[in-house]
Amino acid sequence: MKENKRFALIASLFALIGLPIIFLTVSLYTGVWRFFIYSIAPALTAGLTGLIFTMQEIRKDKRVA
């Protein structure tokens, strides 16, 4: 079960940090900044939601153990 939470943490951090970096590099390469601008809101939504739920589950397991 611990591995699933670790994977969830990594996935949420990738959604929060990794995806905007990818779209930033695409925007720098193409010069079209809409790629980066339109990726910010979904990345924040997915990343923060996943991060909040994952951290709650990790804290819940630490309290029980």
PDB file of C-alpha atoms in Angstrom:
ATOM      1  CA  MET A   1       0.000   0.000   0.000  1.00  0.00           C
ATOM      2  CA  LYS A   2       2.890   2.343   0.695  1.00  0.00           C
ATOM      3  CA  GLU A   3       4.103   2.042  -2.889  1.00  0.00           C
ATOM      4  CA  ASN A   4       0.744   3.220  -4.211  1.00  0.00           C
ATOM      5  CA  LYS A   5       0.934   6.368  -2.094  1.00  0.00           C
ATOM      6  CA  ARG A   6       4.486   6.996  -3.221  1.00  0.00           C
ATOM      7  CA  PHE A   7       3.379   6.642  -6.842  1.00  0.00           C
ATOM      8  CA  ALA A   8       0.435   8.977  -6.207  1.00  0.00           C
ATOM      9  CA  LEU A   9       2.783  11.553  -4.677  1.00  0.00           C
ATOM     10  CA  ILE A  10       5.152  11.339  -7.641  1.00  0.00           C
ATOM     11  CA  ALA A  11       2.285  11.581 -10.140  1.00  0.00           C
ATOM     12  CA  SER A  12       0.767  14.625  -8.446  1.00  0.00           C
ATOM     13  CA  LEU A  13       4.131  16.373  -8.276  1.00  0.00           C
ATOM     14  CA  PHE A  14       4.710  15.603 -11.947  1.00  0.00           C
ATOM     15  CA  ALA A  15       1.302  17.073 -12.792  1.00  0.00           C
ATOM     16  CA  LEU A  16       2.042  20.122 -10.661  1.00  0.00           C
ATOM     17  CA  ILE A  17       5.628  20.780 -11.782  1.00  0.00           C
ATOM     18  CA  GLY A  18       6.554  18.565 -14.713  1.00  0.00           C
ATOM     19  CA  LEU A  19       3.747  19.342 -17.124  1.00  0.00           C
ATOM     20  CA  PRO A  20       4.136  23.141 -16.932  1.00  0.00           C
ATOM     21  CA  ILE A  21       7.881  22.706 -17.530  1.00  0.00           C
ATOM     22  CA  ILE A  22       7.172  20.606 -20.617  1.00  0.00           C
ATOM     23  CA  PHE A  23       4.729  23.178 -21.957  1.00  0.00           C
ATOM     24  CA  LEU A  24       7.166  25.976 -21.095  1.00  0.00           C
ATOM     25  CA  THR A  25       9.840  24.352 -23.248  1.00  0.00           C
ATOM     26  CA  VAL A  26       7.322  23.870 -26.073  1.00  0.00           C
ATOM     27  CA  SER A  27       6.317  27.527 -25.779  1.00  0.00           C
ATOM     28  CA  LEU A  28       9.920  28.685 -25.790  1.00  0.00           C
ATOM     29  CA  TYR A  29      10.648  26.541 -28.841  1.00  0.00           C
ATOM     30  CA  THR A  30       7.596  27.553 -30.869  1.00  0.00           C
ATOM     31  CA  GLY A  31       7.074  31.082 -29.583  1.00  0.00           C
ATOM     32  CA  VAL A  32       3.365  30.376 -29.014  1.00  0.00           C
ATOM     33  CA  TRP A  33       2.746  31.163 -25.361  1.00  0.00           C
ATOM     34  CA  ARG A  34      -0.829  29.868 -25.385  1.00  0.00           C
ATOM     35  CA  PHE A  35       0.555  26.353 -24.832  1.00  0.00           C
ATOM     36  CA  PHE A  36       2.023  27.431 -21.509  1.00  0.00           C
ATOM     37  CA  ILE A  37      -0.853  29.691 -20.448  1.00  0.00           C
ATOM     38  CA  TYR A  38      -3.503  27.033 -21.084  1.00  0.00           C
ATOM     39  CA  SER A  39      -1.517  24.369 -19.224  1.00  0.00           C
ATOM     40  CA  ILE A  40      -1.276  26.286 -15.941  1.00  0.00           C
ATOM     41  CA  ALA A  41      -4.879  25.902 -14.726  1.00  0.00           C
ATOM     42  CA  PRO A  42      -5.239  22.151 -15.458  1.00  0.00           C
ATOM     43  CA  ALA A  43      -1.811  21.451 -13.975  1.00  0.00           C
ATOM     44  CA  LEU A  44      -2.659  23.319 -10.786  1.00  0.00           C
ATOM     45  CA  THR A  45      -6.070  21.671 -10.549  1.00  0.00           C
ATOM     46  CA  ALA A  46      -4.811  18.130 -11.059  1.00  0.00           C
ATOM     47  CA  GLY A  47      -1.562  18.568  -9.141  1.00  0.00           C
ATOM     48  CA  LEU A  48      -2.940  20.281  -6.068  1.00  0.00           C
ATOM     49  CA  THR A  49      -5.962  17.993  -5.820  1.00  0.00           C
ATOM     50  CA  GLY A  50      -3.798  14.898  -6.031  1.00  0.00           C
ATOM     51  CA  LEU A  51      -1.234  16.336  -3.641  1.00  0.00           C
ATOM     52  CA  ILE A  52      -3.834  17.251  -1.016  1.00  0.00           C
ATOM     53  CA  PHE A  53      -5.505  13.845  -1.069  1.00  0.00           C
ATOM     54  CA  THR A  54      -2.191  11.992  -1.077  1.00  0.00           C
ATOM     55  CA  MET A  55      -0.815  13.989   1.846  1.00  0.00           C
ATOM     56  CA  GLN A  56      -4.030  13.390   3.820  1.00  0.00           C
ATOM     57  CA  GLU A  57      -3.689   9.630   3.289  1.00  0.00           C
ATOM     58  CA  ILE A  58      -0.014   9.652   4.250  1.00  0.00           C
ATOM     59  CA  ARG A  59      -0.783  11.605   7.451  1.00  0.00           C
ATOM     60  CA  LYS A  60      -3.671   9.258   8.238  1.00  0.00           C
ATOM     61  CA  ASP A  61      -1.360   6.245   7.963  1.00  0.00           C
ATOM     62  CA  LYS A  62       1.272   7.878  10.186  1.00  0.00           C
ATOM     63  CA  ARG A  63      -1.325   8.530  12.901  1.00  0.00           C
ATOM     64  CA  VAL A  64      -2.567   4.927  12.824  1.00  0.00           C
ATOM     65  CA  ALA A  65       0.877   3.333  12.822  1.00  0.00           C
TER      66      ALA A  65
END
